[in-house]
């Protein structure tokens, strides 16, 4: 039997565990029995799945190692795969894009079981979840700000609703004014300021102020432009509107169901 050179032994060391005996035999032009015998003497072991590595690993024109996702059947760089330490290559079987897509499908198909598990997990791991959230906020402040800003841009109505609820809680008031009710208010005032009839920068105003103990409701919501809203502040309606304007507003508020 031809003696193994140092170069061949080094090749076995680098490739036998992950690529398997067949791959090494082809590259070194030796028999399978010879390769396995030499590997056993050197105590090299094949990792689970190594026999399939030739189907999984590829190399692009620049010699960069690629992995094929079996779901989309696309070869991608290793950074496109999530970590999975339980696997022989410590990478997820599927690429990150497919993992997200498959997770959504699985969640939809098992929504009741998923929601039940999530509720039980939250109930049993409150302190752990709280710590994880605190650590994430501390370690990723810029990412968190960007995510919040993006959400607010895409959900302006919801953002205003949450902001109003937070303000009401400061006065120990339970405010339940919703986005749908805001739309009713805007339609009732014909998308115009109740004071000056402007259509620019319209805000929902507390007719009777929040600070005086009046939460926002359909009967206490008036549409004002930014300028008129700032001018009104926490004033009582009779101190800000003319009798004619106040009568007009009260008629609209009484007509909203």
Protein backbone atom coordinates (compact mmCIF):
# COMPACT_ATOMS: atom_id res chain seq x y z
CA UNK A 1 0.00 0.00 0.00
CA UNK A 2 1.33 3.41 -0.96
CA UNK A 3 2.39 5.41 2.08
CA UNK A 4 0.35 8.51 2.91
CA UNK A 5 2.22 11.78 2.57
CA UNK A 6 1.98 14.61 5.10
CA UNK A 7 -0.07 16.58 2.57
CA UNK A 8 -2.57 13.71 2.21
CA UNK A 9 -2.84 13.30 5.98
CA UNK A 10 -3.51 17.02 6.34
CA UNK A 11 -6.18 16.77 3.64
CA UNK A 12 -7.84 13.93 5.56
CA UNK A 13 -7.70 15.94 8.76
CA UNK A 14 -9.37 18.94 7.11
CA UNK A 15 -12.03 17.09 5.11
CA UNK A 16 -12.78 13.60 6.44
CA UNK A 17 -15.10 14.65 9.28
CA UNK A 18 -17.24 17.01 7.22
CA UNK A 19 -16.93 15.62 3.69
CA UNK A 20 -16.81 11.87 4.27
CA UNK A 21 -14.67 8.95 3.06
CA UNK A 22 -16.01 8.91 -0.50
CA UNK A 23 -15.07 12.54 -1.11
CA UNK A 24 -11.55 12.01 0.27
CA UNK A 25 -11.07 8.83 -1.76
CA UNK A 26 -11.97 10.64 -4.99
CA UNK A 27 -9.74 13.64 -4.27
CA UNK A 28 -6.73 11.56 -3.17
CA UNK A 29 -7.28 8.86 -5.81
CA UNK A 30 -7.33 6.08 -3.22
CA UNK A 31 -9.73 3.27 -2.34
CA UNK A 32 -12.50 3.66 0.19
CA UNK A 33 -11.11 0.85 2.37
CA UNK A 34 -7.69 2.50 2.44
CA UNK A 35 -9.16 5.89 3.37
CA UNK A 36 -11.30 4.47 6.17
CA UNK A 37 -8.46 2.37 7.53
CA UNK A 38 -6.09 5.34 7.63
CA UNK A 39 -8.75 7.55 9.19
CA UNK A 40 -9.41 4.96 11.92
CA UNK A 41 -5.71 4.73 12.75
CA UNK A 42 -5.55 8.53 12.99
CA UNK A 43 -8.82 8.50 14.99
CA UNK A 44 -10.62 10.74 12.51
CA UNK A 45 -14.41 10.38 12.75
CA UNK A 46 -17.10 11.22 10.22
CA UNK A 47 -19.72 13.65 11.56
CA UNK A 48 -23.44 12.88 11.01
CA UNK A 49 -24.55 13.97 7.55
CA UNK A 50 -21.05 14.11 6.08
CA UNK A 51 -22.00 11.63 3.37
CA UNK A 52 -24.40 14.23 1.98
CA UNK A 53 -22.06 17.22 2.15
CA UNK A 54 -21.09 17.02 -1.50
CA UNK A 55 -24.76 17.61 -2.37
CA UNK A 56 -25.01 20.53 0.09
CA UNK A 57 -21.73 22.40 -0.31
CA UNK A 58 -20.73 24.19 -3.49
CA UNK A 59 -18.20 26.92 -4.31
CA UNK A 60 -18.79 29.97 -6.45
CA UNK A 61 -16.39 31.39 -9.05
CA UNK A 62 -14.48 33.25 -6.32
CA UNK A 63 -14.00 30.11 -4.26
CA UNK A 64 -16.52 31.18 -1.61
CA UNK A 65 -18.22 28.28 0.16
CA UNK A 66 -21.95 28.03 -0.56
CA UNK A 67 -24.77 25.95 0.89
CA UNK A 68 -27.92 24.81 -0.90
CA UNK A 69 -31.26 25.36 0.79
CA UNK A 70 -33.45 22.28 0.13
CA UNK A 71 -36.66 24.37 0.26
CA UNK A 72 -35.89 26.99 -2.40
CA UNK A 73 -33.12 24.85 -3.99
CA UNK A 74 -30.81 27.88 -4.16
CA UNK A 75 -27.09 27.99 -3.33
CA UNK A 76 -26.34 30.85 -0.95
CA UNK A 77 -23.39 32.08 1.10
CA UNK A 78 -23.21 30.69 4.63
CA UNK A 79 -24.29 34.04 6.16
CA UNK A 80 -27.75 33.43 4.65
CA UNK A 81 -28.27 30.51 7.05
CA UNK A 82 -29.07 30.81 10.74
CA UNK A 83 -27.09 29.09 13.49
CA UNK A 84 -28.00 25.62 14.72
CA UNK A 85 -25.37 24.07 17.00
CA UNK A 86 -27.17 20.72 17.03
CA UNK A 87 -26.20 20.13 13.37
CA UNK A 88 -22.85 18.92 12.10
CA UNK A 89 -22.18 22.19 10.22
CA UNK A 90 -23.76 24.33 13.00
CA UNK A 91 -26.05 25.92 10.39
CA UNK A 92 -29.79 25.67 9.87
CA UNK A 93 -30.97 23.32 7.12
CA UNK A 94 -32.99 26.10 5.49
CA UNK A 95 -31.94 29.65 4.59
CA UNK A 96 -33.21 32.52 6.74
CA UNK A 97 -35.83 33.61 4.18
CA UNK A 98 -37.31 30.10 3.95
CA UNK A 99 -37.26 29.70 7.74
CA UNK A 100 -39.44 32.80 8.09
CA UNK A 101 -41.81 31.65 5.34
CA UNK A 102 -42.10 28.09 6.70
CA UNK A 103 -42.61 29.40 10.25
CA UNK A 104 -45.52 31.57 9.10
CA UNK A 105 -47.17 28.61 7.35
CA UNK A 106 -46.66 26.38 10.39
CA UNK A 107 -48.08 29.05 12.71
CA UNK A 108 -51.18 29.53 10.54
CA UNK A 109 -51.79 25.78 10.37
CA UNK A 110 -51.43 25.33 14.13
CA UNK A 111 -52.57 28.72 15.42
CA UNK A 112 -54.59 27.42 18.42
CA UNK A 113 -51.75 25.25 19.72
CA UNK A 114 -49.19 28.03 19.12
CA UNK A 115 -51.23 30.66 20.99
CA UNK A 116 -51.78 28.25 23.89
CA UNK A 117 -48.06 27.49 24.09
CA UNK A 118 -47.11 31.19 23.89
CA UNK A 119 -49.56 32.08 26.68
CA UNK A 120 -48.20 29.30 28.92
CA UNK A 121 -44.61 30.29 28.19
CA UNK A 122 -45.24 33.96 29.03
CA UNK A 123 -47.00 32.97 32.27
CA UNK A 124 -44.19 30.64 33.35
CA UNK A 125 -41.24 32.83 32.30
CA UNK A 126 -42.20 36.38 33.25
CA UNK A 127 -38.87 37.24 34.89
CA UNK A 128 -36.83 35.73 32.05
CA UNK A 129 -38.83 37.60 29.39
CA UNK A 130 -38.51 40.85 31.35
CA UNK A 131 -34.74 40.40 31.62
CA UNK A 132 -34.42 39.59 27.92
CA UNK A 133 -36.40 42.69 26.97
CA UNK A 134 -34.32 44.88 29.28
CA UNK A 135 -31.07 43.48 27.91
CA UNK A 136 -32.23 43.95 24.32
CA UNK A 137 -33.20 47.58 24.94
CA UNK A 138 -29.83 48.20 26.58
CA UNK A 139 -27.77 46.50 23.85
CA UNK A 140 -29.72 47.64 20.77
CA UNK A 141 -30.99 51.21 21.40
CA UNK A 142 -30.47 52.41 17.81
CA UNK A 143 -32.15 49.36 16.29
CA UNK A 144 -35.08 49.71 18.69
CA UNK A 145 -35.54 53.40 17.81
CA UNK A 146 -35.48 52.62 14.09
CA UNK A 147 -38.05 49.83 14.53
CA UNK A 148 -40.39 52.09 16.56
CA UNK A 149 -40.03 54.92 14.05
CA UNK A 150 -40.82 52.56 11.15
CA UNK A 151 -43.88 51.18 12.98
CA UNK A 152 -45.20 54.68 13.77
CA UNK A 153 -44.85 55.70 10.12
CA UNK A 154 -46.83 52.65 9.00
CA UNK A 155 -49.43 52.87 11.82
CA UNK A 156 -50.06 56.56 12.42
CA UNK A 157 -53.65 56.09 13.64
CA UNK A 158 -52.69 53.33 16.08
CA UNK A 159 -49.76 55.40 17.32
CA UNK A 160 -52.06 58.34 18.10
CA UNK A 161 -54.51 56.00 19.84
CA UNK A 162 -51.79 54.60 22.14
CA UNK A 163 -50.48 58.10 22.85
CA UNK A 164 -53.94 59.29 23.89
CA UNK A 165 -54.39 56.28 26.18
CA UNK A 166 -51.05 56.96 27.88
CA UNK A 167 -52.02 60.59 28.47
CA UNK A 168 -55.37 59.54 29.94
CA UNK A 169 -53.69 57.09 32.32
CA UNK A 170 -51.65 59.96 33.79
CA UNK A 171 -54.97 61.40 34.99
CA UNK A 172 -56.18 57.94 36.11
CA UNK A 173 -58.77 57.91 33.32
CA UNK A 174 -59.73 54.98 31.12
CA UNK A 175 -59.88 56.28 27.56
CA UNK A 176 -61.34 53.88 24.97
CA UNK A 177 -61.53 56.20 21.95
CA UNK A 178 -60.58 54.07 18.94
CA UNK A 179 -59.23 54.65 15.43
CA UNK A 180 -62.68 53.86 13.98
CA UNK A 181 -64.27 56.46 16.26
CA UNK A 182 -61.67 58.99 15.12
CA UNK A 183 -62.76 58.37 11.53
CA UNK A 184 -66.40 59.03 12.55
CA UNK A 185 -65.37 62.30 14.19
CA UNK A 186 -63.48 63.42 11.09
CA UNK A 187 -66.46 62.61 8.86
CA UNK A 188 -68.87 64.41 11.21
CA UNK A 189 -66.80 67.60 10.97
CA UNK A 190 -66.31 67.08 7.21
CA UNK A 191 -62.51 66.93 7.70
CA UNK A 192 -62.43 70.63 8.56
CA UNK A 193 -61.40 72.55 11.65
CA UNK A 194 -64.49 73.30 13.78
CA UNK A 195 -63.11 76.76 14.56
CA UNK A 196 -61.58 78.14 11.33
CA UNK A 197 -62.60 75.54 8.70
CA UNK A 198 -58.96 74.81 7.79
CA UNK A 199 -58.15 71.39 6.30
CA UNK A 200 -54.43 71.40 7.19
CA UNK A 201 -52.80 69.50 10.07
CA UNK A 202 -56.04 68.41 11.73
CA UNK A 203 -55.99 67.09 15.30
CA UNK A 204 -58.56 65.41 17.53
CA UNK A 205 -59.15 67.70 20.53
CA UNK A 206 -60.79 67.05 23.90
CA UNK A 207 -63.85 69.32 23.86
CA UNK A 208 -63.84 69.28 27.65
CA UNK A 209 -60.19 68.97 28.69
CA UNK A 210 -58.52 65.77 29.82
CA UNK A 211 -56.97 67.59 32.79
CA UNK A 212 -60.46 68.40 34.10
CA UNK A 213 -61.35 64.69 34.13
CA UNK A 214 -62.97 64.21 30.72
CA UNK A 215 -61.60 61.34 28.58
CA UNK A 216 -61.92 61.34 24.82
CA UNK A 217 -65.24 59.93 23.56
CA UNK A 218 -67.39 60.41 20.47
CA UNK A 219 -69.32 63.10 22.39
CA UNK A 220 -66.15 64.83 23.59
CA UNK A 221 -64.00 64.80 20.43
CA UNK A 222 -63.72 67.87 18.19
CA UNK A 223 -61.65 68.29 15.03
CA UNK A 224 -59.31 71.28 15.19
CA UNK A 225 -56.34 72.40 13.13
CA UNK A 226 -52.96 72.50 14.84
CA UNK A 227 -53.09 76.26 15.38
CA UNK A 228 -56.59 76.29 16.91
CA UNK A 229 -55.83 73.24 19.03
CA UNK A 230 -52.76 74.95 20.49
CA UNK A 231 -54.74 78.16 21.13
CA UNK A 232 -57.53 76.30 22.91
CA UNK A 233 -55.24 74.32 25.20
CA UNK A 234 -57.19 73.35 28.35
CA UNK A 235 -59.69 76.21 28.11
CA UNK A 236 -63.36 75.54 28.66
CA UNK A 237 -65.26 75.51 25.31
CA UNK A 238 -67.32 78.57 26.32
CA UNK A 239 -64.07 80.52 26.86
CA UNK A 240 -62.72 79.71 23.41
CA UNK A 241 -65.60 79.41 20.95
CA UNK A 242 -68.17 82.00 20.03
CA UNK A 243 -71.80 81.11 20.96
CA UNK A 244 -72.52 80.35 17.28
CA UNK A 245 -69.44 78.07 16.95
CA UNK A 246 -70.25 76.34 20.23
CA UNK A 247 -73.85 75.68 19.14
CA UNK A 248 -72.58 74.25 15.82
CA UNK A 249 -70.13 71.92 17.61
CA UNK A 250 -72.69 70.75 20.19
CA UNK A 251 -75.18 69.91 17.43
CA UNK A 252 -72.57 67.73 15.68
CA UNK A 253 -71.51 66.00 18.89
CA UNK A 254 -75.11 65.23 19.82
CA UNK A 255 -75.75 63.80 16.34
CA UNK A 256 -72.85 61.31 16.43
CA UNK A 257 -73.96 57.83 17.41
